[in-house]
Tab-separated table of C-alpha atoms in Angstrom:
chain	number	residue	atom	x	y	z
A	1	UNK	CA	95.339	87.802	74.200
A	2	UNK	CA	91.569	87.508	73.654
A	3	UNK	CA	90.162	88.663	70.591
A	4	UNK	CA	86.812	90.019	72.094
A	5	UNK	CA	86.412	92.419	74.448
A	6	UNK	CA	83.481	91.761	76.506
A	7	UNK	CA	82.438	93.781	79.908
A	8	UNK	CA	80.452	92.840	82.407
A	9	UNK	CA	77.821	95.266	84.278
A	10	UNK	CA	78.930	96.737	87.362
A	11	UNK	CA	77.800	96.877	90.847
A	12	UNK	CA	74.501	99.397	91.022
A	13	UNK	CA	74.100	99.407	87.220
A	14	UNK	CA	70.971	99.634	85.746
A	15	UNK	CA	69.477	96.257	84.985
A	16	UNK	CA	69.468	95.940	81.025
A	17	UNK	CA	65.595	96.005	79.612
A	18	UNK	CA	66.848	92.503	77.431
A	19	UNK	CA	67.679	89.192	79.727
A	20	UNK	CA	71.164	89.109	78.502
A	21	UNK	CA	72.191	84.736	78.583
A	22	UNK	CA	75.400	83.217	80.386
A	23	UNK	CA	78.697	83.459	77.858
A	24	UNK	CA	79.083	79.444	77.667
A	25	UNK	CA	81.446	77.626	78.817
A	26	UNK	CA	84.030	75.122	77.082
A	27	UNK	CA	83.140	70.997	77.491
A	28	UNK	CA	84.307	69.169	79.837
A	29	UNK	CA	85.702	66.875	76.654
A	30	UNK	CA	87.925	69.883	75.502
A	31	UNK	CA	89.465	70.369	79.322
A	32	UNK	CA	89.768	66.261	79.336
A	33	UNK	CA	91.508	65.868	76.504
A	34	UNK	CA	93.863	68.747	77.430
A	35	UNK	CA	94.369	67.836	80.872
A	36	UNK	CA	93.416	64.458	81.882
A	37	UNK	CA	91.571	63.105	84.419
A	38	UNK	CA	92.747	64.754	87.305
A	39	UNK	CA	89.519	65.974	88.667
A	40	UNK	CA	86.619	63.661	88.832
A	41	UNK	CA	83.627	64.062	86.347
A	42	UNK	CA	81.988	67.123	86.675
A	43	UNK	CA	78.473	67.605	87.737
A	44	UNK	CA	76.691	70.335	87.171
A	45	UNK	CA	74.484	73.203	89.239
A	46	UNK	CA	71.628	75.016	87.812
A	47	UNK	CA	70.877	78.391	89.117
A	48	UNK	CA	68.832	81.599	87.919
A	49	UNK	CA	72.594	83.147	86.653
A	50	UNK	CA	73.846	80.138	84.991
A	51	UNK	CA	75.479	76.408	85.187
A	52	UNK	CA	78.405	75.995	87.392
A	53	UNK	CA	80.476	72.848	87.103
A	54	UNK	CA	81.541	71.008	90.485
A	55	UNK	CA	83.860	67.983	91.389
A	56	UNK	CA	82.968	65.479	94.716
A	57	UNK	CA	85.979	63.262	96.058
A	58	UNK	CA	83.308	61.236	97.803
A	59	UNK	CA	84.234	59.486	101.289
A	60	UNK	CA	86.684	57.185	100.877
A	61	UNK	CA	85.561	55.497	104.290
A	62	UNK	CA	82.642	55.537	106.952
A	63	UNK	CA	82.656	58.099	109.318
A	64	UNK	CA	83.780	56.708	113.012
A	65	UNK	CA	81.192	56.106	115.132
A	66	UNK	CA	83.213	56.385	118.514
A	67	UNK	CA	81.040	59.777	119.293
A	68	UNK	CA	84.023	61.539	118.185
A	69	UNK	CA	83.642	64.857	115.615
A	70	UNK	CA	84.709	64.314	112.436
A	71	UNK	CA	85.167	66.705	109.573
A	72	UNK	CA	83.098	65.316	106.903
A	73	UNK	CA	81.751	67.903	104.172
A	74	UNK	CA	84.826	70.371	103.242
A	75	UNK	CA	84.525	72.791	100.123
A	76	UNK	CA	87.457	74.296	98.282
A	77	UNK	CA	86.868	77.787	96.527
A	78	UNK	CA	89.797	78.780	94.732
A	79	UNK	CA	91.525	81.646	93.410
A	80	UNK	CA	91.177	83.999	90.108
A	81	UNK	CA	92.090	82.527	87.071
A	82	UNK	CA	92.965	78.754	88.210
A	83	UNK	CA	90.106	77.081	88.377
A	84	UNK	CA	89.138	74.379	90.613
A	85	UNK	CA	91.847	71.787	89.290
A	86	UNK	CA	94.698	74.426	90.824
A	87	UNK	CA	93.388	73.019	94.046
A	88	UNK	CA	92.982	69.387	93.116
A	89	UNK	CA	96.706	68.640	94.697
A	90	UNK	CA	95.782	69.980	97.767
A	91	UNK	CA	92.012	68.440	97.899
A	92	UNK	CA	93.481	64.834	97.232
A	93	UNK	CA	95.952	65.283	100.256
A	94	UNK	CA	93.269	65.879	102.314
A	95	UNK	CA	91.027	63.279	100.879
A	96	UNK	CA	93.261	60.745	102.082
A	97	UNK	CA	94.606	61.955	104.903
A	98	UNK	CA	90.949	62.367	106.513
A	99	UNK	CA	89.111	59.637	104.317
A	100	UNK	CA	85.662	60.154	105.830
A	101	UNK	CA	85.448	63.457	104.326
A	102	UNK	CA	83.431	64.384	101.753
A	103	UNK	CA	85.011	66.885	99.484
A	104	UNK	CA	83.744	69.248	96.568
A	105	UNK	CA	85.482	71.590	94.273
A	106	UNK	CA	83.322	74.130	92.426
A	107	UNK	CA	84.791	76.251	89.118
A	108	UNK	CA	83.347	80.361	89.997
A	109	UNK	CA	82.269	81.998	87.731
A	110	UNK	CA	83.631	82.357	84.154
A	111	UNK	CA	86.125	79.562	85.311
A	112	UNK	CA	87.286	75.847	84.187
A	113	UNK	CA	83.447	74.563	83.106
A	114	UNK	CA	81.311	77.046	84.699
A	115	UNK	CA	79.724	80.017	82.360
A	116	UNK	CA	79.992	83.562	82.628
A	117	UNK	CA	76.647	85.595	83.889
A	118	UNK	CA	76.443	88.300	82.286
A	119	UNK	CA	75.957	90.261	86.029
A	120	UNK	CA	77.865	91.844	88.437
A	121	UNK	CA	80.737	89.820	90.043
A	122	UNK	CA	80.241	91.522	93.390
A	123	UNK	CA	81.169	88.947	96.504
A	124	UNK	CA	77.103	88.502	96.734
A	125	UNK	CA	77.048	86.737	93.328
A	126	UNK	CA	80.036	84.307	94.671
A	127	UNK	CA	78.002	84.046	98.189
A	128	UNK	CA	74.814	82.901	96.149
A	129	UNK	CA	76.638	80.779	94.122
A	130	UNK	CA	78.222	78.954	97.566
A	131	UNK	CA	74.566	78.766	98.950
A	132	UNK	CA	72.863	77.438	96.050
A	133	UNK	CA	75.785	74.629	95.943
A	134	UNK	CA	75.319	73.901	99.529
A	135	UNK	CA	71.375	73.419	99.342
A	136	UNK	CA	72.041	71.294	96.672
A	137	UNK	CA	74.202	68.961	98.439
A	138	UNK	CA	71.680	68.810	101.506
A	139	UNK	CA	74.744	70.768	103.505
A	140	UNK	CA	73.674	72.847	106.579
A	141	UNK	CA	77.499	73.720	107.139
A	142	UNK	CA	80.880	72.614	105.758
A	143	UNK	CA	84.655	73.276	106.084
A	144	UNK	CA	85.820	76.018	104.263
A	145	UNK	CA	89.170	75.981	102.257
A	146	UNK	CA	89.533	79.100	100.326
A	147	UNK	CA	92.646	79.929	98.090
A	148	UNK	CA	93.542	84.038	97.233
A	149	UNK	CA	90.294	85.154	96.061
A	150	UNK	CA	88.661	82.331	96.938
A	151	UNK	CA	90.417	83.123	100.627
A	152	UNK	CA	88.371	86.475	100.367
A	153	UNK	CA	85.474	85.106	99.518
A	154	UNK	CA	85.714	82.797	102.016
A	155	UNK	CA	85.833	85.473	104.805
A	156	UNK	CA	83.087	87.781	103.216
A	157	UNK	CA	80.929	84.247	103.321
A	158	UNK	CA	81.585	83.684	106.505
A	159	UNK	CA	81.004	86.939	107.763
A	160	UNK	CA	77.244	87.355	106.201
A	161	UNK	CA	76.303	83.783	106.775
A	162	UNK	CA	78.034	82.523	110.242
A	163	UNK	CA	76.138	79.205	110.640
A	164	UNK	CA	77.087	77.543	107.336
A	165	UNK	CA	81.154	78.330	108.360
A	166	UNK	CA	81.792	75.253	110.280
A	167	UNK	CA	85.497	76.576	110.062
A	168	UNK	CA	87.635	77.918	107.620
A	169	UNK	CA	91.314	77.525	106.309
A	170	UNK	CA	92.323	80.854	104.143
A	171	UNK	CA	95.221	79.894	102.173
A	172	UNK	CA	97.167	82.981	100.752
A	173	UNK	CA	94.350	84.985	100.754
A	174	UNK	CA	93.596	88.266	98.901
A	175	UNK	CA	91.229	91.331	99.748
A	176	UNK	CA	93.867	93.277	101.892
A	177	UNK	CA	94.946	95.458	99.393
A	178	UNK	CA	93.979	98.997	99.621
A	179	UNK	CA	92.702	100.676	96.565
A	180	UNK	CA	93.930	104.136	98.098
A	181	UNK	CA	97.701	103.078	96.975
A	182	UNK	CA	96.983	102.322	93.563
A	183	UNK	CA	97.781	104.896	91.004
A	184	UNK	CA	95.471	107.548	89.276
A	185	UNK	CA	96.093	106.080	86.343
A	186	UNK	CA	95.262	102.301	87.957
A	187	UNK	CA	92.375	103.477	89.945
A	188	UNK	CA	90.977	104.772	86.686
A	189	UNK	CA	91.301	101.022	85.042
A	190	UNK	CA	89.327	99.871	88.254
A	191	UNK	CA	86.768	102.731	87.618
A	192	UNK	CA	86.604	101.520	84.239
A	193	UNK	CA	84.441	103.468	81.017
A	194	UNK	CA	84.541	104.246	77.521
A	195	UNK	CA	87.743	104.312	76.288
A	196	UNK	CA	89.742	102.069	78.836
A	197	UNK	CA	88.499	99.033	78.855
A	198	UNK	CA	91.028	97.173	76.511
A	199	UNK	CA	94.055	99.003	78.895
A	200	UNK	CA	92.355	97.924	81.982
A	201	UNK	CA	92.269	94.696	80.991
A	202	UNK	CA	95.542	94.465	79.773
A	203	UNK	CA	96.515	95.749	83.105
A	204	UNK	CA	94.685	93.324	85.644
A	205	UNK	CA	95.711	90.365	83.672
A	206	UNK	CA	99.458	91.610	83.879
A	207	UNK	CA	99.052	92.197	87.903
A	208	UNK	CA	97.612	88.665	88.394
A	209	UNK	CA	100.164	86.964	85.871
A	210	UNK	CA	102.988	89.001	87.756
A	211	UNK	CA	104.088	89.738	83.773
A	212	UNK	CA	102.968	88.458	80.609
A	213	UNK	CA	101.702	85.073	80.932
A	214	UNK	CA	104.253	82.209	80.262
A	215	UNK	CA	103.273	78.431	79.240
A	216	UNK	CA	106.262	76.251	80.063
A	217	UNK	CA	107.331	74.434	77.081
A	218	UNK	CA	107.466	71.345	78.517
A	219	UNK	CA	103.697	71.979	80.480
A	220	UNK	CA	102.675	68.745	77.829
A	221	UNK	CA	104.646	66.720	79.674
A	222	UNK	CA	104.417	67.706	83.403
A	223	UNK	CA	100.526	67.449	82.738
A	224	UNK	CA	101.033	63.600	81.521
A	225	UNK	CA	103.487	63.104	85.081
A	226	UNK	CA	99.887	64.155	86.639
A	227	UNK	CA	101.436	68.233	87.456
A	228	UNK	CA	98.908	70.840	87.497
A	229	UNK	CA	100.390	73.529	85.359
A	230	UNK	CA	98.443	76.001	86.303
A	231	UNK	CA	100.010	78.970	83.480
A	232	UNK	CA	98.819	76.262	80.989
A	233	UNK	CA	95.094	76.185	82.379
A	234	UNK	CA	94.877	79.848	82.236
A	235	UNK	CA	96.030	80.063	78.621
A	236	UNK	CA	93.454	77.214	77.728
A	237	UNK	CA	90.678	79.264	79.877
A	238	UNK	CA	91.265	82.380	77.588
A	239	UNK	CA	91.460	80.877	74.447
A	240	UNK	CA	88.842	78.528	74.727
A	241	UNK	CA	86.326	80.116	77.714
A	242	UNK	CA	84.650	82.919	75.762
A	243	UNK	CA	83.720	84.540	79.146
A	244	UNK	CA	86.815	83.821	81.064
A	245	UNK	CA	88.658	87.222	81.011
A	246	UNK	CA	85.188	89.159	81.593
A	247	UNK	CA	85.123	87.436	84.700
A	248	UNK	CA	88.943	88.093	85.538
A	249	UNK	CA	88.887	91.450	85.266
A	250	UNK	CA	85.707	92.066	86.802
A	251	UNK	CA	86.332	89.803	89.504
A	252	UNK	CA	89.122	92.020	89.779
A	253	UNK	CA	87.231	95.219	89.937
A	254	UNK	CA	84.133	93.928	92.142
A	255	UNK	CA	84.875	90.852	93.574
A	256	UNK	CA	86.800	91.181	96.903
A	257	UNK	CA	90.545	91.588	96.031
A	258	UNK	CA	90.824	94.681	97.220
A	259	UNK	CA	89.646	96.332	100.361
A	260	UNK	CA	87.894	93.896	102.709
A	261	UNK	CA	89.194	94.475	106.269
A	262	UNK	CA	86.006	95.284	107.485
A	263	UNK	CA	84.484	91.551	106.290
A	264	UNK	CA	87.570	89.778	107.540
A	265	UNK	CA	87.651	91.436	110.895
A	266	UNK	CA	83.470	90.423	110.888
A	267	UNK	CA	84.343	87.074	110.429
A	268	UNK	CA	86.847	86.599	113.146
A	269	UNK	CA	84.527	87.991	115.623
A	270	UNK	CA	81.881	85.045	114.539
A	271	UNK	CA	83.668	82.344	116.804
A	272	UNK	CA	84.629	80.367	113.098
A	273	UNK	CA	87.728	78.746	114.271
A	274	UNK	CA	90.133	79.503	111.248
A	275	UNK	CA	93.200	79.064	110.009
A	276	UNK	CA	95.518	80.995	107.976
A	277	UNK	CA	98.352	79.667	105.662
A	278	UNK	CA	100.656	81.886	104.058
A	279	UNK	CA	103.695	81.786	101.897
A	280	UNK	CA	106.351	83.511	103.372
A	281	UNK	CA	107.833	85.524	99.560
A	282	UNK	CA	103.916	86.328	98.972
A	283	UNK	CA	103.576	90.256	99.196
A	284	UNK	CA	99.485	90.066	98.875
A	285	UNK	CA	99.074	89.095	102.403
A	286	UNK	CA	100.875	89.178	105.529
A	287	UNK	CA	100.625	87.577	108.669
A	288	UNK	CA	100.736	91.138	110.759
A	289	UNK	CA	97.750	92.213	108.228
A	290	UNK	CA	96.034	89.074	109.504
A	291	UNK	CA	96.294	89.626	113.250
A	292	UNK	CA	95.524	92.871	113.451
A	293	UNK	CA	92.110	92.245	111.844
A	294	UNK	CA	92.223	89.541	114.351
A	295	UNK	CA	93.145	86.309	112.921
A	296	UNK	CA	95.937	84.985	115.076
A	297	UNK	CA	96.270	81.770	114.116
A	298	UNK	CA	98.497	82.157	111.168
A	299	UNK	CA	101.224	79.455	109.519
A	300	UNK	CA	103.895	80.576	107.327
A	301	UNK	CA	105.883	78.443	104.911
A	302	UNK	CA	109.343	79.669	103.786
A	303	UNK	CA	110.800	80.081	100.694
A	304	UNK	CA	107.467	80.459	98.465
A	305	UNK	CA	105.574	82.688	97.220
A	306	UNK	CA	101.776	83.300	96.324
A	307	UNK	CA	101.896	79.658	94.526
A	308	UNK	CA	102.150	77.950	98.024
A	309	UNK	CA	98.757	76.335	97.460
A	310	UNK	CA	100.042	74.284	95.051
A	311	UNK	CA	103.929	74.238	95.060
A	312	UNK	CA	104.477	73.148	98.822
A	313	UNK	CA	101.307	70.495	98.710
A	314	UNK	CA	102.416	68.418	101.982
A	315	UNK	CA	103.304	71.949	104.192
A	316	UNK	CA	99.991	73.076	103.584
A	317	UNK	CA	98.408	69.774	104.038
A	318	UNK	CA	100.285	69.552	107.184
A	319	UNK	CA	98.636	72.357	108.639
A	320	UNK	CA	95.501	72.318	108.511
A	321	UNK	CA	95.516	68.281	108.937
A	322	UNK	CA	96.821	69.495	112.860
A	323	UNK	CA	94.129	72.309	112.406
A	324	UNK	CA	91.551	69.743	111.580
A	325	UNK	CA	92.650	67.814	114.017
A	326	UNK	CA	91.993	69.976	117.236
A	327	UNK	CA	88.619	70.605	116.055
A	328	UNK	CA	87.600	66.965	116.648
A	329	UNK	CA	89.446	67.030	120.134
């Protein structure tokens, strides 16, 4: 459990009088030398709130020039917690099944190699953060691929900003929870103050764990197979990411977990041709919940749960490859 209890400002705060710096984040040495060289090198995004870290699988081949449309720039947001190396599986997959594609990974806020702000984590901050990235990489429009929060975020994105969604793949996503069936007691750690804080927290890192959070003994090993163990990268994020849990739980709070049928139903009136994978044992997200905001063209793969992203690689890959693929028809 963290030592320091840090909390970020919330939506509609008063700006503080002192410019308060980004919480750093750990080197990309010390992730490295934990976890190999999964991802490529990171590069790195300057922006008013802080550095972000990103990852390019660059084209692997040119695009074909029979006048067909190909999908060539496709950006993977992914979930609370994991960073951008829980998606890695799934972004190599993809890589080589489409090898003209150009695709980048980016570490949100207070995740992997990417610092904390100390601002707000309201879906606007996440939005800007996707823009900025973009305009860097000279993108009018990509692919979207967005995993549980990054799912939400996805949705939100492509509701406000329409014409840089060329489509988008939501892969177990959150922000259909209501807030109205939480507890008193629970909607008072998501109103947070004086006095709660170190509860709350305690609290939205036990919801997202599903329990207390587990490293597999033998994660040391899986990780040298070339396995993403994903309960080993969140213990490394919170003991070595001084910013991490800030982020988590007010990601949490602000973010886009919770309540967001308005923005999803806004995006699937936008003509974005999407996607939707879900697990079929994942209680976040259903695919009723999906089509009555109207999303109907939802996948569901059996026997898993939220982990699908990463535990059923090829199932997921499968889909939106034949996704993908009726785009360019």
């Amino acid at each position: 459990m963290p030592k320091s209890l840090i909390v970020l400002p919330r939506p509609g705060a008063a700006p503080s009088s002192d410019a308060v710096q980004p919480i750093p984040a750990p080197s990309e040495a010390s992730f490295v030398t934990t976890f190999g060289n999964r991802l490529p090198p990171a590069s790195y995004l300057e922006t008013p709130h802080g550095k972000a870290a990103y990852y390019e699988l660059l084209p692997l081949s040119p695009a074909s020039a029979d006048g067909k449309k190909v999908v060539s720039r496709v950006l993977f947001v992914h979930g609370v917690q994991t960073p951008a190396i829980g998606l890695q599986p799934l972004a190599s997959a993809l890589s080589s099944r489409f090898p003209s594609a150009h695709c980048v990974l980016i570490d949100l806020w207070g995740h992997g190699l990417t610092e904390t702000p100390f601002v707000a984590h309201d879906p606007a901050l996440f939005h800007g953060l996707l823009e900025t990235l973009m305009a860097h990489l000279k993108w009018a429009d990509a692919h979207f691929i967005g995993y549980s929060f990054g799912g939400s975020t996805t949705a939100s994105f492509a509701a406000a900003h329409p014409e840089r969604v060329a489509s988008m793949v939501l892969v177990a996503p959150a922000g259909l929870r209501r807030t109205a069936g939480l507890g008193e007691v629970q909607q008072g750690y998501l109103r947070g103050g004086e006095g709660v804080e170190e509860a709350a927290r305690d609290w939205i890192l036990e919801v997202l764990e599903g329990g207390r959070l587990i490293v597999p003994s033998d994660w040391k090993e899986r990780v040298g197979r070339g396995e993403v163990v994903a309960e080993a990268v969140r213990d490394w994020e919170m003991r070595e990411h001084p910013g991490h849990v800030a982020s988590v739980v007010a990601i949490f709070r602000d973010g886009g977990i919770f309540d967001k049928h308005a923005e999803f139903a806004k995006a699937a009136t936008t003509g974005i041709q999407s996607l939707c994978v879900l697990g079929e044992l994942d209680d976040l997200c259903s695919a009723q919940d999906l089509h009555e905001l109207g999303m109907e063209n939802v996948e569901v793969v059996p026997q898993v749960g939220h982990g699908v992203v990463r535990e059923r690689v090829p199932e997921v890959a499968g889909f939106v490859q034949q996704f993908w693929n009726s785009l360019q028809e």
